[in-house]
Amino acid sequence: MNIEVLLSKEKLSIDRCYSSVVDEACGGICLFVGTVRNQNKGKLVTYLDFESYEPMALKEMKKIAEKGIHKMGANHISIYHRTGYVGISDIAVIIAVSSIHRKIAFEVCQYCIDQLKETVPIWKKEFLEDGSYWVGARP
Amino acid sequence: MNSVRCFGVAKEIVGDQRLKMEIEGLSISEFKTLIQQKFPEFATIKGYMVAVNQVYALDSQVLSNNDEVAIIPPVSGG
């Protein structure tokens, strides 16, 4: 039962994330890769800037992974998130989940990304051609 | 005196990543009322949580000046 959580200013490696959950006993690995879109609500996005409350973000990421393993039955989970400047098409987040059979890997991977968006203290500032704003902050 | 951490839109509203204020004995609800009085612009955001020692706090929790306190506006990772 391995958990790896990472916040990084450097590019995230799909290979590293994938390798970290490989296990001879597992028949399924589910990877979710979140990338930066070039538009949002009809406006062109030029880049994103992610800020995090690092020690708490890592703790919250770990809590999500612990639930995925101990309550939902996954074998290994890695959650990587980028911080700082992230360009269009770059990877912002990678989640890798391995389990004995595919069903749990799919379910837990979905749970991890949904929960990350709800509870992990990371904030996205979107830079458009004509300004910038913190995503989701205002009604 | 506590140095409250501010992130994202909260950092912009406060104008700094740290907010010096007296918090000893305040409940989270009282702390939020005080913040709203000092910075009325907080009423214009979708709400925010308060974390104490890196854990989300309930409204009834009471603060001490030794706590690590952070204002957590709506998160938007992923």
XYZ file of N, CA, C and O in Angstrom:
868
model
N 0.847 -1.196 0.000
C 0.000 0.000 0.000
C 0.878 1.240 0.000
O 1.254 1.741 1.053
N 1.219 1.719 -1.189
C 2.054 2.923 -1.269
C 1.212 4.138 -1.607
O 0.325 4.064 -2.450
N 1.568 5.243 -0.943
C 0.957 6.529 -1.275
C 2.098 7.473 -1.588
O 3.076 7.526 -0.840
N 1.969 8.190 -2.715
C 2.950 9.237 -2.983
C 2.184 10.512 -3.338
O 1.314 10.490 -4.204
N 2.492 11.598 -2.652
C 1.877 12.885 -2.984
C 3.002 13.873 -3.281
O 4.047 13.839 -2.633
N 2.772 14.708 -4.272
C 3.842 15.597 -4.724
C 3.261 16.924 -5.211
O 2.272 16.950 -5.935
N 3.907 18.001 -4.793
C 3.649 19.325 -5.379
C 4.961 19.738 -6.012
O 6.004 19.644 -5.369
N 4.908 20.173 -7.260
C 6.164 20.453 -7.941
C 6.078 21.661 -8.855
O 5.102 21.833 -9.584
N 7.108 22.474 -8.809
C 7.213 23.615 -9.727
C 7.708 23.152 -11.094
O 7.614 23.868 -12.067
N 8.281 21.940 -11.118
C 8.827 21.399 -12.374
C 7.760 20.581 -13.087
O 6.769 20.180 -12.483
N 7.995 20.295 -14.384
C 7.058 19.481 -15.166
C 6.813 18.137 -14.484
O 7.740 17.526 -13.945
N 5.568 17.674 -14.541
C 5.227 16.396 -13.915
C 5.498 15.260 -14.894
O 5.269 15.394 -16.091
N 5.969 14.129 -14.360
C 6.295 12.979 -15.202
C 5.232 11.893 -15.094
O 5.012 11.319 -14.025
N 4.574 11.631 -16.221
C 3.574 10.556 -16.268
C 4.259 9.217 -15.976
O 3.730 8.383 -15.234
N 5.450 9.024 -16.540
C 6.184 7.764 -16.325
C 6.456 7.513 -14.850
O 6.258 6.414 -14.349
N 6.923 8.564 -14.190
C 7.245 8.409 -12.765
C 5.982 8.098 -11.963
O 5.992 7.219 -11.089
N 4.900 8.806 -12.266
C 3.651 8.615 -11.515
C 3.127 7.195 -11.746
O 2.740 6.499 -10.810
N 3.152 6.794 -13.033
C 2.695 5.442 -13.394
C 3.541 4.383 -12.677
O 3.009 3.477 -12.025
N 4.860 4.525 -12.782
C 5.760 3.513 -12.203
C 5.558 3.361 -10.697
O 5.744 2.274 -10.151
N 5.181 4.470 -10.059
C 5.073 4.435 -8.596
C 3.924 3.564 -8.103
O 3.874 3.225 -6.919
N 2.970 3.211 -8.982
C 1.839 2.378 -8.530
C 1.865 0.967 -9.130
O 0.959 0.172 -8.876
N 2.894 0.667 -9.941
C 2.977 -0.665 -10.558
C 3.161 -1.731 -9.470
O 3.927 -1.530 -8.523
N 2.422 -2.832 -9.622
C 2.488 -3.901 -8.621
C 2.127 -5.221 -9.317
O 1.130 -5.278 -10.047
N 2.918 -6.244 -9.084
C 2.662 -7.555 -9.711
C 1.279 -8.102 -9.386
O 0.715 -8.863 -10.145
N 0.751 -7.713 -8.232
C -0.546 -8.251 -7.806
C -1.720 -7.499 -8.434
O -2.867 -7.891 -8.261
N -1.432 -6.381 -9.124
C -2.501 -5.538 -9.670
C -2.699 -5.769 -11.159
O -1.736 -5.815 -11.924
N -3.959 -5.859 -11.565
C -4.273 -6.063 -12.977
C -4.770 -4.807 -13.658
O -5.067 -4.814 -14.854
N -4.891 -3.720 -12.913
C -5.382 -2.489 -13.530
C -4.723 -1.267 -12.943
O -4.520 -1.170 -11.721
N -4.368 -0.325 -13.839
C -3.863 0.975 -13.387
C -4.669 2.028 -14.123
O -4.790 1.980 -15.342
N -5.242 2.952 -13.365
C -6.002 4.026 -13.980
C -5.234 5.324 -13.768
O -4.837 5.643 -12.645
N -5.006 6.053 -14.868
C -4.286 7.331 -14.796
C -5.236 8.445 -15.201
O -5.895 8.331 -16.235
N -5.282 9.495 -14.412
C -5.984 10.701 -14.854
C -4.938 11.781 -15.024
O -4.117 12.004 -14.125
N -4.968 12.447 -16.170
C -4.036 13.540 -16.437
C -4.846 14.786 -16.743
O -5.631 14.800 -17.701
N -4.703 15.796 -15.912
C -5.413 17.061 -16.137
C -4.475 18.039 -16.818
O -3.365 18.271 -16.349
N -4.926 18.609 -17.947
C -4.075 19.532 -18.711
C -4.732 20.913 -18.792
O -5.924 21.048 -18.543
N -3.943 21.885 -19.155
C -4.427 23.277 -19.186
C -5.076 23.585 -20.539
O -4.432 23.447 -21.577
N -6.354 23.976 -20.473
C -7.112 24.346 -21.687
C -6.730 25.743 -22.163
O -6.384 26.597 -21.360
N -6.910 25.957 -23.479
C -6.575 27.280 -24.023
C -7.752 28.254 -23.978
O -7.643 29.379 -24.426
N -8.892 27.787 -23.455
C -10.023 28.718 -23.339
C -10.894 28.323 -22.166
O -10.882 27.167 -21.723
N -11.603 29.304 -21.628
C -12.541 29.053 -20.539
C -13.684 30.051 -20.670
O -13.449 31.258 -20.766
N -14.892 29.553 -20.712
C -16.093 30.394 -20.837
C -15.967 31.394 -21.986
O -16.257 32.584 -21.835
N -15.483 30.896 -23.114
C -15.423 31.732 -24.312
C -14.237 32.678 -24.387
O -14.092 33.418 -25.351
N -13.380 32.667 -23.378
C -12.218 33.570 -23.418
C -10.933 32.772 -23.600
O -10.800 31.677 -23.062
N -9.995 33.365 -24.308
C -8.717 32.704 -24.541
C -7.849 32.789 -23.287
O -7.677 33.862 -22.714
N -7.332 31.641 -22.876
C -6.450 31.578 -21.705
C -5.007 31.552 -22.213
O -4.695 30.835 -23.168
N -4.132 32.321 -21.569
C -2.736 32.321 -22.016
C -1.860 31.421 -21.130
O -0.974 30.749 -21.620
N -2.123 31.413 -19.832
C -1.441 30.485 -18.923
C -2.141 30.494 -17.569
O -3.033 31.313 -17.331
N -1.739 29.578 -16.683
C -2.282 29.527 -15.325
C -1.139 29.688 -14.330
O 0.014 29.376 -14.631
N -1.512 30.162 -13.140
C -0.535 30.211 -12.055
C -1.178 29.536 -10.839
O -2.244 29.966 -10.395
N -0.582 28.449 -10.374
C -1.146 27.721 -9.228
C -0.403 28.093 -7.950
O 0.834 28.049 -7.905
N -1.197 28.437 -6.936
C -0.631 28.699 -5.613
C -1.113 27.579 -4.698
O -2.213 27.063 -4.873
N -0.286 27.192 -3.721
C -0.756 26.157 -2.792
C -0.348 26.519 -1.368
O 0.598 27.263 -1.155
N -1.099 25.991 -0.438
C -0.722 26.047 0.981
C -0.057 24.691 1.189
O -0.706 23.714 1.563
N 1.230 24.641 0.875
C 1.898 23.366 0.636
C 1.743 22.304 1.721
O 1.304 21.188 1.422
N 2.077 22.602 2.976
C 1.994 21.502 3.956
C 0.577 20.964 4.129
O 0.374 19.751 4.248
N -0.411 21.864 4.084
C -1.795 21.396 4.239
C -2.268 20.682 2.973
O -2.980 19.671 3.053
N -1.861 21.182 1.807
C -2.257 20.541 0.551
C -1.747 19.098 0.518
O -2.477 18.180 0.153
N -0.504 18.904 0.935
C 0.054 17.543 0.945
C -0.707 16.645 1.914
O -0.985 15.480 1.622
N -1.084 17.208 3.063
C -1.861 16.418 4.039
C -3.224 16.034 3.468
O -3.692 14.907 3.648
N -3.889 16.998 2.816
C -5.219 16.713 2.254
C -5.122 15.695 1.113
O -5.985 14.838 0.964
N -4.058 15.805 0.314
C -3.870 14.833 -0.778
C -3.673 13.439 -0.192
O -4.201 12.442 -0.695
N -2.920 13.382 0.896
C -2.665 12.096 1.544
C -3.954 11.494 2.119
O -4.193 10.291 2.014
N -4.809 12.369 2.698
C -6.087 11.885 3.249
C -6.943 11.251 2.160
O -7.592 10.227 2.375
N -6.956 11.899 0.985
C -7.746 11.377 -0.141
C -7.211 9.990 -0.524
O -7.974 9.038 -0.692
N -5.889 9.896 -0.642
C -5.283 8.620 -1.040
C -5.529 7.547 0.023
O -5.806 6.384 -0.300
N -5.467 7.942 1.290
C -5.718 6.960 2.367
C -7.131 6.403 2.275
O -7.351 5.206 2.441
N -8.104 7.280 1.999
C -9.474 6.792 1.870
C -9.584 5.860 0.649
O -10.239 4.823 0.713
N -8.921 6.245 -0.448
C -8.953 5.429 -1.670
C -8.419 4.026 -1.435
O -8.888 3.061 -2.035
N -7.454 3.920 -0.554
C -6.867 2.607 -0.264
C -7.644 1.869 0.829
O -8.125 0.756 0.626
N -7.787 2.542 1.983
C -8.333 1.824 3.146
C -9.847 1.637 3.111
O -10.366 0.658 3.629
N -10.577 2.590 2.479
C -12.045 2.473 2.452
C -12.560 1.960 1.105
O -13.615 1.343 1.024
N -11.814 2.276 0.026
C -12.351 1.949 -1.302
C -11.635 0.782 -1.979
O -12.085 0.316 -3.027
N -10.523 0.343 -1.413
C -9.915 -0.899 -1.885
C -8.836 -0.817 -2.945
O -8.441 -1.838 -3.504
N -8.329 0.395 -3.228
C -7.214 0.488 -4.188
C -5.942 -0.040 -3.525
O -5.849 -0.112 -2.285
N -4.956 -0.415 -4.354
C -3.694 -0.904 -3.783
C -2.663 0.207 -3.576
O -2.078 0.317 -2.512
N -2.450 1.016 -4.624
C -1.466 2.100 -4.521
C -2.028 3.346 -5.191
O -2.725 3.234 -6.202
N -1.692 4.510 -4.641
C -2.188 5.768 -5.224
C -1.074 6.820 -5.203
O -0.407 7.010 -4.174
N -0.907 7.497 -6.333
C -0.005 8.653 -6.380
C -0.769 9.844 -6.918
O -1.529 9.725 -7.882
N -0.572 10.979 -6.256
C -1.231 12.217 -6.684
C -0.157 13.296 -6.820
O 0.514 13.629 -5.839
N 0.013 13.801 -8.049
C 0.997 14.853 -8.311
C 0.258 16.104 -8.762
O -0.659 16.019 -9.579
N 0.678 17.259 -8.270
C 0.090 18.519 -8.726
C 1.182 19.532 -8.986
O 2.122 19.642 -8.209
N 1.013 20.257 -10.044
C 1.964 21.296 -10.420
C 1.671 22.573 -9.646
O 0.512 22.846 -9.313
N 2.693 23.398 -9.415
C 2.477 24.727 -8.826
C 3.197 25.760 -9.693
O 4.019 25.409 -10.540
N 2.878 27.020 -9.449
C 3.516 28.098 -10.200
C 2.957 28.211 -11.609
O 1.828 27.812 -11.888
N 3.795 28.744 -12.508
C 3.390 28.975 -13.900
C 3.172 27.641 -14.623
O 4.041 26.772 -14.581
N 2.015 27.498 -15.282
C 1.750 26.302 -16.084
C 1.157 26.754 -17.424
O 0.144 27.460 -17.461
N 1.803 26.348 -18.514
C 1.391 26.795 -19.846
C 0.286 25.940 -20.448
O -0.062 24.879 -19.918
N -0.259 26.400 -21.562
C -1.322 25.689 -22.277
C -0.836 24.282 -22.679
O 0.294 24.124 -23.136
N -1.710 23.302 -22.479
C -1.449 21.875 -22.758
C -0.493 21.219 -21.769
O -0.281 20.008 -21.827
N 0.082 21.995 -20.877
C 0.939 21.380 -19.849
C 0.076 20.582 -18.872
O -1.119 20.824 -18.732
N 0.730 19.660 -18.185
C 0.020 18.827 -17.207
C -0.055 19.557 -15.864
O 0.975 19.964 -15.324
N -1.287 19.714 -15.361
C -1.474 20.366 -14.064
C -1.570 19.340 -12.939
O -1.163 19.607 -11.812
N -2.116 18.165 -13.257
C -2.326 17.154 -12.217
C -2.253 15.749 -12.832
O -2.668 15.558 -13.973
N -1.684 14.816 -12.077
C -1.701 13.398 -12.484
C -2.129 12.579 -11.272
O -1.617 12.776 -10.166
N -3.066 11.663 -11.516
C -3.461 10.724 -10.470
C -3.298 9.319 -11.025
O -3.775 9.027 -12.132
N -2.597 8.472 -10.307
C -2.420 7.081 -10.718
C -2.931 6.185 -9.599
O -2.589 6.390 -8.427
N -3.781 5.234 -9.992
C -4.359 4.304 -9.011
C -4.212 2.890 -9.545
O -4.601 2.615 -10.683
N -3.664 2.002 -8.741
C -3.626 0.593 -9.143
C -4.503 -0.226 -8.210
O -4.667 0.102 -7.027
N -5.092 -1.276 -8.798
C -5.911 -2.183 -7.989
C -5.896 -3.558 -8.638
O -5.416 -3.719 -9.763
N -6.414 -4.529 -7.922
C -6.363 -5.901 -8.418
C -7.183 -6.020 -9.706
O -6.722 -6.582 -10.697
N -8.417 -5.439 -9.699
C -9.256 -5.433 -10.896
C -9.583 -3.994 -11.291
O -9.525 -3.096 -10.460
N -9.959 -3.786 -12.559
C -10.090 -2.423 -13.096
C -11.134 -1.550 -12.428
O -10.984 -0.340 -12.338
N -12.253 -2.166 -11.979
C -13.392 -1.379 -11.502
C -12.974 -0.421 -10.372
O -13.301 0.762 -10.394
N -12.249 -0.956 -9.427
C -11.833 -0.118 -8.290
C -10.857 0.965 -8.740
O -10.933 2.112 -8.286
N -9.966 0.636 -9.671
C -9.014 1.648 -10.145
C -9.752 2.830 -10.772
O -9.442 3.995 -10.485
N -10.764 2.534 -11.626
C -11.548 3.611 -12.237
C -12.263 4.441 -11.173
O -12.206 5.662 -11.173
N -12.954 3.754 -10.268
C -13.758 4.462 -9.261
C -12.887 5.333 -8.359
O -13.229 6.476 -8.051
N -11.781 4.775 -7.913
C -10.930 5.511 -6.964
C -10.243 6.680 -7.664
O -10.099 7.764 -7.090
N -9.867 6.503 -8.918
C -9.225 7.583 -9.665
C -10.202 8.759 -9.792
O -9.849 9.910 -9.558
N -11.449 8.445 -10.133
C -12.480 9.489 -10.238
C -12.691 10.165 -8.876
O -12.780 11.396 -8.781
N -12.768 9.354 -7.831
C -12.942 9.906 -6.486
C -11.796 10.866 -6.146
O -12.018 11.960 -5.617
N -10.569 10.462 -6.451
C -9.401 11.273 -6.085
C -9.423 12.636 -6.771
O -9.188 13.656 -6.127
N -9.718 12.688 -8.059
C -9.699 13.990 -8.741
C -10.889 14.846 -8.291
O -10.747 16.052 -8.076
N -12.061 14.216 -8.104
C -13.225 14.994 -7.641
C -12.965 15.586 -6.265
O -13.260 16.749 -5.992
N -12.400 14.782 -5.383
C -12.155 15.217 -4.012
C -11.040 16.275 -3.960
O -11.120 17.231 -3.202
N -10.029 16.083 -4.789
C -8.926 17.065 -4.845
C -9.480 18.451 -5.168
O -9.097 19.451 -4.560
N -10.432 18.484 -6.100
C -11.004 19.770 -6.503
C -11.863 20.387 -5.400
O -12.150 21.575 -5.436
N -12.299 19.584 -4.430
C -13.142 20.080 -3.344
C -12.349 20.527 -2.126
O -12.736 21.483 -1.451
N -11.295 19.803 -1.794
C -10.700 19.999 -0.463
C -9.225 20.392 -0.419
O -8.762 20.863 0.614
N -8.489 20.183 -1.495
C -7.045 20.436 -1.409
C -6.757 21.934 -1.620
O -7.182 22.501 -2.633
N -6.082 22.575 -0.658
C -5.856 24.019 -0.765
C -4.823 24.397 -1.829
O -3.655 24.644 -1.542
N -5.333 24.416 -3.060
C -4.563 24.849 -4.232
C -5.478 25.808 -4.988
O -6.683 25.559 -5.084
N -4.887 26.900 -5.466
C -5.689 27.912 -6.163
C -5.102 28.208 -7.522
O -3.886 28.328 -7.675
N -6.021 28.371 -8.476
C -5.657 28.558 -9.871
C -5.972 29.991 -10.267
O -7.113 30.433 -10.154
N -4.966 30.710 -10.741
C -5.221 32.040 -11.294
C -5.101 31.922 -12.804
O -4.097 31.425 -13.313
N -6.180 32.361 -13.468
C -6.216 32.225 -14.911
C -5.826 33.549 -15.549
O -6.381 34.593 -15.197
N -4.868 33.483 -16.474
C -4.437 34.694 -17.176
C -5.025 34.675 -18.571
O -4.795 33.751 -19.348
N -5.822 35.718 -18.858
C -6.477 35.847 -20.152
C -5.739 36.941 -20.932
O -4.830 37.573 -20.410
N -6.196 37.154 -22.147
C -5.564 38.210 -22.948
C -5.749 39.581 -22.303
O -4.902 40.458 -22.454
N -6.878 39.741 -21.602
C -7.185 41.080 -21.086
C -7.285 41.126 -19.558
O -8.056 41.887 -19.003
N -6.534 40.285 -18.867
C -6.558 40.364 -17.400
C -6.394 38.997 -16.767
O -6.055 38.030 -17.448
N -6.632 38.940 -15.458
C -6.463 37.672 -14.751
C -7.439 37.624 -13.592
O -7.908 38.662 -13.111
N -7.774 36.391 -13.153
C -8.659 36.277 -11.991
C -8.476 34.919 -11.322
O -8.006 33.958 -11.951
N -8.822 34.849 -10.039
C -8.758 33.587 -9.292
C -9.996 32.774 -9.628
O -11.116 33.220 -9.389
N -9.798 31.584 -10.147
C -10.903 30.749 -10.611
C -11.786 30.313 -9.432
O -11.273 29.874 -8.405
N -13.108 30.478 -9.604
C -14.068 29.985 -8.622
C -14.201 30.815 -7.354
O -14.931 30.443 -6.445
N -13.504 31.953 -7.292
C -13.496 32.723 -6.047
C -14.746 33.584 -5.877
O -15.204 33.811 -4.767
N -15.274 34.071 -6.997
C -16.411 34.998 -6.913
C -17.644 34.408 -7.592
O -17.509 33.641 -8.537
N -18.849 34.790 -7.091
C -20.068 34.240 -7.692
C -20.209 34.669 -9.165
O -19.677 35.691 -9.548
N -0.216 38.099 19.416
C -0.483 38.511 18.031
C -0.245 37.332 17.098
O 0.760 36.644 17.202
N -1.195 37.106 16.192
C -1.034 36.013 15.234
C -0.740 36.581 13.843
O -1.059 37.725 13.553
N -0.115 35.752 13.045
C 0.167 36.129 11.669
C -0.626 35.172 10.774
O -0.188 34.066 10.497
N -1.829 35.615 10.396
C -2.754 34.752 9.663
C -2.320 34.655 8.202
O -2.061 35.672 7.560
N -2.246 33.417 7.693
C -1.837 33.245 6.293
C -3.017 33.471 5.366
O -4.122 33.007 5.648
N -2.752 34.154 4.262
C -3.807 34.437 3.284
C -3.380 33.913 1.920
O -2.245 34.126 1.512
N -4.295 33.251 1.243
C -3.981 32.664 -0.056
C -4.966 33.123 -1.124
O -6.086 33.536 -0.813
N -4.545 33.010 -2.374
C -5.421 33.266 -3.517
C -6.076 34.622 -3.424
O -5.413 35.640 -3.167
N -7.398 34.634 -3.621
C -8.118 35.903 -3.643
C -8.053 36.596 -2.269
O -8.098 37.823 -2.178
N -7.886 35.810 -1.192
C -7.791 36.400 0.150
C -6.521 37.246 0.279
O -6.521 38.308 0.901
N -5.461 36.781 -0.341
C -4.196 37.513 -0.325
C -4.365 38.859 -1.043
O -3.839 39.877 -0.604
N -5.153 38.829 -2.119
C -5.383 40.075 -2.860
C -6.255 41.047 -2.071
O -6.010 42.245 -2.067
N -7.271 40.510 -1.383
C -8.167 41.379 -0.608
C -7.411 42.017 0.560
O -7.514 43.213 0.820
N -6.611 41.208 1.238
C -5.873 41.696 2.415
C -4.685 42.565 1.978
O -4.262 43.466 2.701
N -4.150 42.276 0.792
C -3.021 43.052 0.290
C -1.686 42.524 0.776
O -0.650 43.173 0.609
N -1.699 41.340 1.395
C -0.462 40.751 1.917
C -0.705 39.261 2.138
O -1.844 38.834 2.297
N 0.378 38.471 2.178
C 0.168 37.046 2.453
C 0.092 36.739 3.945
O -0.189 35.606 4.327
N 0.350 37.746 4.770
C 0.224 37.578 6.222
C -0.598 38.729 6.778
O -0.417 39.871 6.385
N -1.492 38.412 7.704
C -2.326 39.423 8.334
C -2.086 39.359 9.843
O -2.413 38.360 10.487
N -1.495 40.416 10.384
C -1.214 40.439 11.824
C -2.485 40.824 12.568
O -3.072 41.870 12.306
N -2.936 39.972 13.470
C -4.100 40.335 14.290
C -4.157 39.509 15.573
O -3.557 38.436 15.678
N -4.885 40.056 16.533
C -5.073 39.399 17.831
C -6.223 38.413 17.672
O -7.324 38.798 17.278
N -5.985 37.130 17.951
C -7.055 36.141 17.749
C -7.344 35.306 18.987
O -8.282 34.522 19.002
N -6.545 35.492 20.034
C -6.666 34.667 21.241
C -8.117 34.624 21.739
O -8.733 35.669 21.979
N -8.666 33.435 21.887
C -10.002 33.257 22.468
C -11.157 33.438 21.506
O -12.311 33.193 21.873
N -10.878 33.853 20.277
C -11.975 34.037 19.310
C -12.429 32.682 18.769
O -11.604 31.802 18.526
N -13.740 32.541 18.567
C -14.217 31.357 17.838
C -14.014 31.643 16.358
O -13.794 32.794 15.957
N -14.099 30.605 15.538
C -13.953 30.808 14.091
C -15.038 31.773 13.583
O -14.751 32.646 12.769
N -16.267 31.647 14.086
C -17.344 32.566 13.666
C -16.983 34.005 14.003
O -17.162 34.907 13.180
N -16.470 34.220 15.211
C -16.098 35.591 15.621
C -14.931 36.107 14.773
O -14.895 37.272 14.380
N -13.991 35.211 14.505
C -12.844 35.568 13.667
C -13.328 36.019 12.283
O -12.893 37.040 11.749
N -14.291 35.270 11.725
C -14.798 35.605 10.386
C -15.534 36.943 10.391
O -15.413 37.725 9.442
N -16.283 37.212 11.462
C -16.988 38.494 11.564
C -15.984 39.637 11.589
O -16.152 40.661 10.917
N -14.918 39.445 12.349
C -13.880 40.468 12.467
C -13.189 40.721 11.122
O -12.959 41.877 10.735
N -12.896 39.626 10.436
C -12.248 39.737 9.123
C -13.150 40.528 8.162
O -12.697 41.405 7.430
N -14.449 40.201 8.213
C -15.405 40.866 7.326
C -15.514 42.362 7.639
O -15.703 43.169 6.748
N -15.363 42.710 8.952
C -15.404 44.134 9.329
C -14.165 44.863 8.819
O -14.241 45.972 8.308
N -13.007 44.207 8.947
C -11.760 44.840 8.509
C -11.700 44.934 6.988
O -11.170 45.891 6.446
N -12.201 43.890 6.320
C -12.111 43.824 4.856
C -13.476 43.453 4.280
O -13.750 42.286 4.000
N -14.345 44.479 4.096
C -15.710 44.201 3.622
C -15.745 43.442 2.289
O -16.737 42.780 1.982
N -14.648 43.493 1.530
C -14.629 42.813 0.232
C -14.787 41.293 0.371
O -15.148 40.616 -0.594
N -14.545 40.764 1.566
C -14.743 39.318 1.748
C -16.201 38.916 1.488
O -16.475 37.767 1.160
N -17.124 39.885 1.650
C -18.541 39.584 1.389
C -18.792 39.319 -0.091
O -19.802 38.733 -0.465
N -17.856 39.752 -0.951
C -18.070 39.595 -2.400
C -17.542 38.270 -2.940
O -17.731 37.958 -4.102
N -16.841 37.475 -2.105
C -16.363 36.172 -2.599
C -17.326 35.072 -2.162
O -18.209 35.296 -1.340
N -17.138 33.892 -2.756
C -18.078 32.786 -2.540
C -18.003 32.178 -1.147
O -18.511 31.091 -0.941
N -17.341 32.844 -0.224
C -17.155 32.270 1.104
C -15.738 31.758 1.251
O -14.972 31.766 0.275
N -15.382 31.361 2.455
C -14.038 30.833 2.689
C -14.040 29.981 3.942
O -14.919 30.123 4.799
N -13.077 29.100 4.009
C -12.903 28.265 5.193
C -11.728 28.832 5.984
O -10.930 29.609 5.468
N -11.635 28.400 7.236
C -10.464 28.743 8.036
C -9.792 27.424 8.417
O -10.473 26.471 8.813
N -8.477 27.374 8.219
C -7.731 26.183 8.636
C -6.922 26.538 9.881
O -6.345 27.627 9.963
N -6.937 25.627 10.845
C -6.152 25.807 12.061
C -5.175 24.648 12.151
O -5.575 23.477 12.102
N -3.902 24.993 12.221
C -2.838 23.986 12.241
C -2.997 22.986 11.091
O -2.893 21.775 11.263
N -3.308 23.555 9.924
C -3.372 22.800 8.660
C -4.525 21.807 8.578
O -4.473 20.828 7.839
N -5.598 22.085 9.353
C -6.810 21.252 9.292
C -8.011 22.201 9.213
O -8.030 23.226 9.906
N -9.005 21.866 8.364
C -10.199 22.712 8.285
C -10.875 22.775 9.652
O -11.070 21.754 10.312
N -11.257 24.008 10.061
C -11.835 24.198 11.399
C -13.343 24.367 11.326
O -13.883 24.870 10.340
N -14.039 23.963 12.397
C -15.472 24.187 12.530
C -15.692 25.587 13.118
O -14.804 26.128 13.786
N -16.915 26.141 12.884
C -17.224 27.498 13.357
C -17.064 27.667 14.854
O -16.798 28.765 15.342
N -17.248 26.582 15.609
C -17.237 26.686 17.069
C -15.821 26.596 17.661
O -15.619 26.883 18.838
N -14.861 26.200 16.840
C -13.488 26.030 17.363
C -12.944 27.373 17.867
O -13.185 28.426 17.284
N -12.194 27.312 18.976
C -11.653 28.545 19.573
C -10.161 28.655 19.256
O -9.410 27.689 19.377
N -9.769 29.854 18.863
C -8.393 30.092 18.414
C -7.471 30.514 19.551
O -7.894 31.146 20.507
N -6.202 30.161 19.378
C -5.174 30.628 20.295
C -4.084 31.284 19.450
O -3.903 30.953 18.280
N -3.365 32.234 20.044
C -2.337 32.949 19.268
C -1.214 32.044 18.775
O -0.492 32.389 17.850
N -1.078 30.870 19.398
C -0.037 29.929 18.955
C -0.447 29.106 17.737
O 0.376 28.405 17.162
N -1.731 29.170 17.380
C -2.198 28.355 16.257
C -1.664 28.882 14.930
O -1.451 30.080 14.772
N -1.490 27.958 13.990
C -1.203 28.359 12.610
C -2.557 28.508 11.919
O -3.269 27.528 11.738
N -2.925 29.751 11.618
C -4.265 30.026 11.089
C -4.150 30.468 9.626
O -3.255 31.241 9.277
N -5.054 29.949 8.794
C -5.028 30.323 7.387
C -6.437 30.554 6.863
O -7.369 29.838 7.233
N -6.575 31.566 6.023
C -7.839 31.830 5.327
C -7.783 31.085 3.994
O -6.870 31.288 3.200
N -8.790 30.203 3.818
C -8.803 29.320 2.643
C -9.991 29.693 1.749
O -11.107 29.206 1.969
N -9.783 30.538 0.752
C -10.883 30.831 -0.175
C -11.215 29.577 -1.003
O -10.483 28.582 -0.912
N -12.325 29.622 -1.774
C -12.715 28.418 -2.536
C -11.528 27.860 -3.324
O -10.876 28.605 -4.061
N -11.264 26.579 -3.155
C -10.084 25.981 -3.792
C -10.391 25.704 -5.271
O -11.549 25.544 -5.661
N -9.352 25.661 -6.084
C -9.564 25.478 -7.526
C -8.407 24.720 -8.175
O -7.976 25.046 -9.272
N -7.919 23.716 -7.458
C -6.849 22.893 -8.022
C -7.399 21.937 -9.078
O -8.605 21.882 -9.315
N -6.492 21.178 -9.668
C -6.898 20.175 -10.650
C -6.889 20.735 -12.059
O -6.683 21.906 -12.263
